[in-house]
Tab-separated table of C-alpha atoms and ligand atoms in Angstrom:
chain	number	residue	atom	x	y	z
A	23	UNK	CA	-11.624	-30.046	6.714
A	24	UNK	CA	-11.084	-26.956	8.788
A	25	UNK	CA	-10.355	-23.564	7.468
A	26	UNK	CA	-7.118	-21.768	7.975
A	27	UNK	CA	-7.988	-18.774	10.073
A	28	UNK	CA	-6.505	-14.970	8.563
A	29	UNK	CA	-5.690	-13.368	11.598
A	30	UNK	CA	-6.428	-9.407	10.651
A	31	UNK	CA	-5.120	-8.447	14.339
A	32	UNK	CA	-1.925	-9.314	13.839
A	33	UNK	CA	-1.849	-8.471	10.379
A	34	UNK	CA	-2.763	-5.022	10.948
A	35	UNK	CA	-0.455	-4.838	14.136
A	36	UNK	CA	2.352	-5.433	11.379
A	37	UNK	CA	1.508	-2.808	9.156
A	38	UNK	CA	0.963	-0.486	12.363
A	39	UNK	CA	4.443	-1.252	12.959
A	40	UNK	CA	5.376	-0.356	9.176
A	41	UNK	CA	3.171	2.615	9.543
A	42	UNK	CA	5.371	3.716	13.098
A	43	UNK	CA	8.526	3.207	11.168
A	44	UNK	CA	7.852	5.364	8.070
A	45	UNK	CA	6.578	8.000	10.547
A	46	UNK	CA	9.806	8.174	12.599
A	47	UNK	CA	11.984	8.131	9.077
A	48	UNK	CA	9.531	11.248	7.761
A	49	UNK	CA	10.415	12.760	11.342
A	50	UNK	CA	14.305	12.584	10.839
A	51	UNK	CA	14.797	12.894	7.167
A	52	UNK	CA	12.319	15.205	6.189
A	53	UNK	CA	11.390	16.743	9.779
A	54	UNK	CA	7.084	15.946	8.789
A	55	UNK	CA	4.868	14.400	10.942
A	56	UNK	CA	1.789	12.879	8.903
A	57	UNK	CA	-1.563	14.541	10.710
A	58	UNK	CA	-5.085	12.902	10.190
A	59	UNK	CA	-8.228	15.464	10.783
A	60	UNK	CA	-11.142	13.605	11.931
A	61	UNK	CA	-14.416	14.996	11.594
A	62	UNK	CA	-18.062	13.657	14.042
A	63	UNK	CA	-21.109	15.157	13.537
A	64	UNK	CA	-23.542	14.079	16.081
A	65	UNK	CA	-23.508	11.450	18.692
A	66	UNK	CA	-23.903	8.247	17.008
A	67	UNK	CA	-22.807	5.660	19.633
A	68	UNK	CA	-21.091	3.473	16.997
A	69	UNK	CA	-19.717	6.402	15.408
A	70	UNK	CA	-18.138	8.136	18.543
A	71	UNK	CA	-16.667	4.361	19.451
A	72	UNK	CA	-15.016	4.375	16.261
A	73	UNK	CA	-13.374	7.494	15.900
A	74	UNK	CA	-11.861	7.125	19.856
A	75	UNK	CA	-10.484	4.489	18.385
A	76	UNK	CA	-9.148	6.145	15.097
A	77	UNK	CA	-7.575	8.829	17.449
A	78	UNK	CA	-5.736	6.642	19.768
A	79	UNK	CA	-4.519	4.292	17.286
A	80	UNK	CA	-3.379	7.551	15.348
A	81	UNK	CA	-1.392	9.292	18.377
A	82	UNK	CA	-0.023	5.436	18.797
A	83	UNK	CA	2.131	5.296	15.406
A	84	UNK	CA	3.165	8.756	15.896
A	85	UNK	CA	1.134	10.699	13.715
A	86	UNK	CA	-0.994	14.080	15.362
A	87	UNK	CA	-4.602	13.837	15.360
A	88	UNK	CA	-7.058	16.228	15.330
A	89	UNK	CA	-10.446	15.648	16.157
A	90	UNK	CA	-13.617	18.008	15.443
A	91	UNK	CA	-17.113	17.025	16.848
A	92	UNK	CA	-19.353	18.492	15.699
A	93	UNK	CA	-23.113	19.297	17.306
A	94	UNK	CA	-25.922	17.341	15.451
A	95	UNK	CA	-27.745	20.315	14.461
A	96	UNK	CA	-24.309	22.109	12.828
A	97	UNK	CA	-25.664	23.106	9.067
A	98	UNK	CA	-23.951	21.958	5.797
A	99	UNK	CA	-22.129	25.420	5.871
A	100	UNK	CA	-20.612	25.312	8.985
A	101	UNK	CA	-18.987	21.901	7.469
A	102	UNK	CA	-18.272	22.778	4.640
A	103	UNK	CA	-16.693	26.008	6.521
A	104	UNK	CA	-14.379	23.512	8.389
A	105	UNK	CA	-13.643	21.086	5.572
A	106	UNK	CA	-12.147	24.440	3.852
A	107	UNK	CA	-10.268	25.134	6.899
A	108	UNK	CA	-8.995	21.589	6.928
A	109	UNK	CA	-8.132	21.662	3.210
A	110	UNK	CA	-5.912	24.938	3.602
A	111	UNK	CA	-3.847	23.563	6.943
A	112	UNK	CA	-0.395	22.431	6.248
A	113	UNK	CA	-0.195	20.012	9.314
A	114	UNK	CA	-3.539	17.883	8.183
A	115	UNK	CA	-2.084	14.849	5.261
A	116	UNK	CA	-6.001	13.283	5.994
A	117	UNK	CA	-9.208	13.849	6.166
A	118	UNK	CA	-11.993	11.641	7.421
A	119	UNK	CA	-15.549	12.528	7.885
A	120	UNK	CA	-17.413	9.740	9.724
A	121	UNK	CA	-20.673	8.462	8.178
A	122	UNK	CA	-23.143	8.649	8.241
A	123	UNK	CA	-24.066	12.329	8.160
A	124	UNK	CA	-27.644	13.240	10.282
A	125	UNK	CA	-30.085	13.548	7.735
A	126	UNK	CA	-30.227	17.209	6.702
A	127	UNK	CA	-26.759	16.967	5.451
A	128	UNK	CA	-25.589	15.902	1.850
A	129	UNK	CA	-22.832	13.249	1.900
A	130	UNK	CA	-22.099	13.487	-1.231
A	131	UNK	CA	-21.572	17.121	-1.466
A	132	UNK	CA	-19.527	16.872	1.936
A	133	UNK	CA	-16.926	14.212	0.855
A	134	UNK	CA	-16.525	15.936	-2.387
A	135	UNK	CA	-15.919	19.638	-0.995
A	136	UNK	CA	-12.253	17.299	0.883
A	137	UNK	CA	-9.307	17.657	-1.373
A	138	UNK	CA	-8.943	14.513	-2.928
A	139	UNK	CA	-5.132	14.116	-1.694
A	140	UNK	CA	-6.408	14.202	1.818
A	141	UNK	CA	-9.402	12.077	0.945
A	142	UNK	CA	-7.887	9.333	3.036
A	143	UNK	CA	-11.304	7.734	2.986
A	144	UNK	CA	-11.230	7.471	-0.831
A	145	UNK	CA	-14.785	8.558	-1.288
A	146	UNK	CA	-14.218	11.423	-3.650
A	147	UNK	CA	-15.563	11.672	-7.078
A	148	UNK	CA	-12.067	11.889	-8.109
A	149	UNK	CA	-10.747	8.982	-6.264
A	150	UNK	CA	-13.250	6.758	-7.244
A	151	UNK	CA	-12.569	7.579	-11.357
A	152	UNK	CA	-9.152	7.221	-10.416
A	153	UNK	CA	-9.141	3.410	-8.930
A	154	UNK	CA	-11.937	2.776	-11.761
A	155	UNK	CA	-9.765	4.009	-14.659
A	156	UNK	CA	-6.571	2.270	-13.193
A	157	UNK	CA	-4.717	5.739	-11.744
A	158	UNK	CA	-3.344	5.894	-8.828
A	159	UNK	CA	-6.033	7.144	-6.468
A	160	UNK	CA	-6.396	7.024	-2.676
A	161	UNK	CA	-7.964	3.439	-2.180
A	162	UNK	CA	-10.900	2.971	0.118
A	163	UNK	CA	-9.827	1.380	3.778
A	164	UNK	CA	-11.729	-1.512	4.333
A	165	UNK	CA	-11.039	-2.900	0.616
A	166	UNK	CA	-7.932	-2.455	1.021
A	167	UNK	CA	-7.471	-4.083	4.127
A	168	UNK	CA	-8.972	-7.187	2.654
A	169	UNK	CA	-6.918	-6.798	-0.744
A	170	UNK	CA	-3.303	-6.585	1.435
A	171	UNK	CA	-4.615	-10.169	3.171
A	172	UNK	CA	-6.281	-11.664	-0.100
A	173	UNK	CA	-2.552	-11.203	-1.277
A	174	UNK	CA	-0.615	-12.296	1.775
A	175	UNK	CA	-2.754	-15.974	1.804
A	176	UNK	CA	-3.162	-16.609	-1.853
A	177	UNK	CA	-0.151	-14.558	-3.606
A	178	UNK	CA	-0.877	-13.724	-7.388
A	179	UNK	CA	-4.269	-13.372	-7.828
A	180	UNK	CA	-4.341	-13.142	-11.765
A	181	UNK	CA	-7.342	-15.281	-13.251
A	182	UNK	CA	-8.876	-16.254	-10.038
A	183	UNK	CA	-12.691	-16.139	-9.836
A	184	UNK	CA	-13.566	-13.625	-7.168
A	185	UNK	CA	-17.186	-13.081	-5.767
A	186	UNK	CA	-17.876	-9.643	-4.132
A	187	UNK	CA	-21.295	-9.914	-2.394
A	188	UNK	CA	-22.705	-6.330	-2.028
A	189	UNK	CA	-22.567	-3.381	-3.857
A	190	UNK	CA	-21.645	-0.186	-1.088
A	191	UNK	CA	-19.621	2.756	-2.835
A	192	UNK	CA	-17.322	2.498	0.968
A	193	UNK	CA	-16.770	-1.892	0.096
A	194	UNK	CA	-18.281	-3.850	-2.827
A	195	UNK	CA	-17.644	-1.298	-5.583
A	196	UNK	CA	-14.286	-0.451	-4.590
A	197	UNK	CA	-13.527	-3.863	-4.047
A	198	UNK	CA	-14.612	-5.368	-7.266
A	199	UNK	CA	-12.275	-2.213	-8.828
A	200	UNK	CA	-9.050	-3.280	-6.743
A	201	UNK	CA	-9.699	-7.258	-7.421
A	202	UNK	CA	-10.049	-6.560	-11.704
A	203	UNK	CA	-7.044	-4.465	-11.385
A	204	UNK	CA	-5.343	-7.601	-9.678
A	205	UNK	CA	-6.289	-9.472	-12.948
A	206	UNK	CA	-9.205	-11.444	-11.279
A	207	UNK	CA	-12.504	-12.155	-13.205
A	208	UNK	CA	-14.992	-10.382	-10.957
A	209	UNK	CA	-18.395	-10.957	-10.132
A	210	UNK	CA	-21.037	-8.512	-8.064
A	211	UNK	CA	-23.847	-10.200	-6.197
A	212	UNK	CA	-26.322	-8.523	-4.721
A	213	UNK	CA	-30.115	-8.562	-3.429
A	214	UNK	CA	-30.946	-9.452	-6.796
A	215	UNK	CA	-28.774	-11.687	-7.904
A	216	UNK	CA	-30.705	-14.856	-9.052
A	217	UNK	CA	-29.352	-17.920	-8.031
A	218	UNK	CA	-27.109	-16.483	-5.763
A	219	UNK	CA	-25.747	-19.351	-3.871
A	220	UNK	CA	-24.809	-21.166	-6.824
A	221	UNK	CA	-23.291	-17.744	-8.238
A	222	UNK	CA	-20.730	-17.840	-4.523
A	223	UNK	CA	-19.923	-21.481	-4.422
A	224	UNK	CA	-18.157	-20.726	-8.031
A	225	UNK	CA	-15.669	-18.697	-6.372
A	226	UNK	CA	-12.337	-18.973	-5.490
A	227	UNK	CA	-12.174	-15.946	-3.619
A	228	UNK	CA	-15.574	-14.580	-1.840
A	229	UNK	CA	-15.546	-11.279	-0.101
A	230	UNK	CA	-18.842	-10.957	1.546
A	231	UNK	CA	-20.268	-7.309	2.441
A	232	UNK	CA	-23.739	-7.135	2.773
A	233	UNK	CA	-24.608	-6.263	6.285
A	234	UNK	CA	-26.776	-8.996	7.134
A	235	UNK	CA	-26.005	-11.538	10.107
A	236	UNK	CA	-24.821	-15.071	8.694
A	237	UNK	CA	-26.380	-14.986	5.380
A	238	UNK	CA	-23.851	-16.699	3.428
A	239	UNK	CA	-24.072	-20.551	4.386
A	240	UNK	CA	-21.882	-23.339	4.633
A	241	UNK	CA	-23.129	-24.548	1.506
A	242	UNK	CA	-22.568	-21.259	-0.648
A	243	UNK	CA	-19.250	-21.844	-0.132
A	244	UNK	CA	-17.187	-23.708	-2.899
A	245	UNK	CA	-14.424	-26.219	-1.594
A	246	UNK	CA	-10.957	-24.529	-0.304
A	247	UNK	CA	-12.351	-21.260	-1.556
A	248	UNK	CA	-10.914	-17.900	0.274
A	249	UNK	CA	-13.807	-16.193	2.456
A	250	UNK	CA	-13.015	-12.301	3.248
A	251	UNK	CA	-15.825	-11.654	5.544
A	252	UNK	CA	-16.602	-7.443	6.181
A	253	UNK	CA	-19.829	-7.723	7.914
A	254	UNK	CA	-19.874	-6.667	11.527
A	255	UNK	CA	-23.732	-7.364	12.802
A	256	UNK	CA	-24.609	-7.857	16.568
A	257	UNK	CA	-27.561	-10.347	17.647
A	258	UNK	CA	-28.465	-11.369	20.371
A	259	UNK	CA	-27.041	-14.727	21.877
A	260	UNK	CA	-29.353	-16.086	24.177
A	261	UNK	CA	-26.778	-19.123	25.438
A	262	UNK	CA	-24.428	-16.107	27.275
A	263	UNK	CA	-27.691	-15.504	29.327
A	264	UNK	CA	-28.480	-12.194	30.389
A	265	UNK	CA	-26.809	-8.901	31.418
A	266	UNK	CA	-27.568	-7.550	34.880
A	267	UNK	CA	-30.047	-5.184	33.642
A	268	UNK	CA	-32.166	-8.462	32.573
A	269	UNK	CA	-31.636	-8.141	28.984
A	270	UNK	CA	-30.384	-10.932	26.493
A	271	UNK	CA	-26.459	-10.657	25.707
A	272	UNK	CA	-25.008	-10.053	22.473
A	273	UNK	CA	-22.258	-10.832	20.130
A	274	UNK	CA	-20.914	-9.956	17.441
A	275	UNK	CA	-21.060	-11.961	14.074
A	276	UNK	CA	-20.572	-11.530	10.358
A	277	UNK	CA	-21.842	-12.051	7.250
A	278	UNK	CA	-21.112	-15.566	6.818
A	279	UNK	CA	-22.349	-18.569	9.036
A	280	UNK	CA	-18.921	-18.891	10.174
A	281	UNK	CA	-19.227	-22.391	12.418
A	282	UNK	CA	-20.887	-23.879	8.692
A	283	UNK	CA	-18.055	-21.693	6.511
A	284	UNK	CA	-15.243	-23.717	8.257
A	285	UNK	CA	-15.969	-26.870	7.001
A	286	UNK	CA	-15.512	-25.815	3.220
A	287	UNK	CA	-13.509	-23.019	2.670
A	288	UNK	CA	-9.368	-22.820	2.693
A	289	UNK	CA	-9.242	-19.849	4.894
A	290	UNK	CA	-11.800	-17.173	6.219
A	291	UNK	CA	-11.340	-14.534	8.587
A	292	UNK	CA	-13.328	-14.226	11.703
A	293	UNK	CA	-15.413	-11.784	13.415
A	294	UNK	CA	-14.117	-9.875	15.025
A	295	UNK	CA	-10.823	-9.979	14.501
A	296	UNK	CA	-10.435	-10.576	11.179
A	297	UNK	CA	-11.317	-7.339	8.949
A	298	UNK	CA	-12.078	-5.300	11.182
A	299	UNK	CA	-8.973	-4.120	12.859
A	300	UNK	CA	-7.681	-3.838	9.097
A	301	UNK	CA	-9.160	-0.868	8.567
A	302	UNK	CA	-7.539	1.372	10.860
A	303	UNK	CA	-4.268	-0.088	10.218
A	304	UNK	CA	-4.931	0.631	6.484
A	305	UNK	CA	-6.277	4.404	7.150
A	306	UNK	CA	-3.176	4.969	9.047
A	307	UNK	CA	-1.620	3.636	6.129
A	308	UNK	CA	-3.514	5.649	3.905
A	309	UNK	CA	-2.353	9.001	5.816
A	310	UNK	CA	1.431	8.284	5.348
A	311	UNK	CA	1.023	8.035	1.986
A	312	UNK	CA	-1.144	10.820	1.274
A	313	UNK	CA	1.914	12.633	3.228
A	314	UNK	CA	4.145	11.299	1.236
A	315	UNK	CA	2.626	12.082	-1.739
A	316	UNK	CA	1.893	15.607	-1.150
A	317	UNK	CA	5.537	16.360	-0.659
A	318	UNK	CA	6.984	15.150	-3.076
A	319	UNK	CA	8.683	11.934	-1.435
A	320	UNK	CA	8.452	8.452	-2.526
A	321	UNK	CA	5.485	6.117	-1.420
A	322	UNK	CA	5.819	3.397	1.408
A	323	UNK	CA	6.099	0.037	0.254
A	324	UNK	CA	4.018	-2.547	1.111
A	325	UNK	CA	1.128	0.374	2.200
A	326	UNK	CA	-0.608	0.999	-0.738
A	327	UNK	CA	-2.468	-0.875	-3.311
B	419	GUN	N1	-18.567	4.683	8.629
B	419	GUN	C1	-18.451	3.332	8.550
B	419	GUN	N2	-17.335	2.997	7.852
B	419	GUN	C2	-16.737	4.159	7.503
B	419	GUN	C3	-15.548	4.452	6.795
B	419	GUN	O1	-14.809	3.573	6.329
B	419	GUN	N3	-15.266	5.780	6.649
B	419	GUN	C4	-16.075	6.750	7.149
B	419	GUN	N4	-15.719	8.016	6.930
B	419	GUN	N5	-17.176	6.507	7.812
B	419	GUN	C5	-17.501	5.213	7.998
């Protein structure tokens, strides 16, 4: 058997599309253009790659972006100074603050000094108790991402066994929150789970997120099961031979042994291409509504949780 593939790139170039159209019917109804704020500190490579990205994808559907960077040395209350700023402007819906911080600044206190209606990220105190108790919250990106195609291949997910492997406040908490309040009977794995390959080939459903390269094995996989994989690692692939500056190429991979994972599960998304691109779509996404909810006007369908 072969595994369907879940093909997040076009997925998330549909609800791009979604996101363009709500934008341009905000634009002529309501004359509002949905603005996302986001905030660098420092020059993490991966970091700077990623918000480039976040800004042109923004300006793409329509939306204005701002973008702050931020010096590495800039101190907590020059942040927080900005995030107040931020808070107070009419023309910002959302607010991101790339992680992770440098080191002499407090993430927690950061995300939680964002108003919670532009917390686009979902990280704040509030949201979290929100999606935990239930309310309607602002839902984390990358859960969501995998929730929207969790429901698109497998429909209702009521009563299904679902494994989340890892236990981040950005993916496996959040995840395990939006999967229980889809009626699923959720497990969390983690570095100390005993038995834990026996505890993922039990599920129907397994969303792995732990940030190591090909952990999960062919064999921790149960037969037809759904495999959401988040991991994004990079090692190095000796059979692309080397780069011109003599060092070994790399690729990407994720969290599950993906040539092995084929052979047993239903469906699985690759890497890249599977949950990756989901995110953006799904902070895009998560800007609208904010928008939307802020004045007053009805949420987008088919964009939320
Ligand atoms: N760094 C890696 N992933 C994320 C994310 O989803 N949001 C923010 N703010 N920073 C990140």
């Amino acid at each position: 058997m072969s595994a369907d593939l879940i093909d997040g790139k076009a997925f998330a170039a549909t609800i791009r599309e979604k996101v363009a159209g709500h934008v341009s019917r905000l634009a002529e109804d309501h004359a509002l253009k949905p603005g996302l704020a986001v905030v660098l500190v420092g020059e993490d490579p991966a970091s700077q790659v990623y918000v480039r990205n976040k800004a042109r994808q923004t300006a793409e559907v329509g939306m204005a972006s701002f973008e702050h960077r931020l010096p590495v040395e800039t101190s907590e209350a020059t942040l927080l100074g900005l995030i107040a700023q931020l808070n107070a402007a009419p023309e910002v819906h959302g607010i991101l603050v790339q992680l992770p911080l440098p080191g002499h600044l407090d993430s927690d206190l950061v995300i939680n000094a964002i108003a919670p209606e532009k917390d686009v990220d979902g990280f704040h105190i509030s949201n979290v108790g929100l999606l935990a108790t239930g309310q309607k919250a602002m839902v984390p990106c990358t859960p969501l991402g995998c929730l929207m195609m969790l429901r698109a291949r497998c429909g209702d997910l009521s009563g299904k066994r679902a494994v989340v492997l890892g236990r981040s406040n950005i993916v496996g908490k959040p995840m395990a929150q939006l999967l229980l309040r889809d009626s699923c009977t959720v497990t969390i794995a983690h570095s100390r789970t005993r038995e834990i390959e026996a505890v993922c080939r039990q599920a129907e459903i397994l969303v792995a997120a732990v940030g190591r390269a090909q952990m999960v094995r062919g064999d921790w996989i149960g037969e037809g099961a759904t495999v959401i994989d988040v991991g994004i690692n990079r090692i190095a692939a000796p059979e692309l031979g080397l780069r011109e500056d003599g060092a070994v190429k790399t690729r990407l991979v994720g969290d599950v042994a993906f040539d092995e994972a084929i052979e047993r599960a239903g469906a699985i998304t690759p890497v890249p291409g599977g949950v990756g691109p989901m995110t953006i779509a799904c902070l895009l996404a998560n800007t609208v509504t904010a928008c939307c909810r802020m004045n007053g006007l009805p949420e987008p369908e088919g964009l939320t949780a």
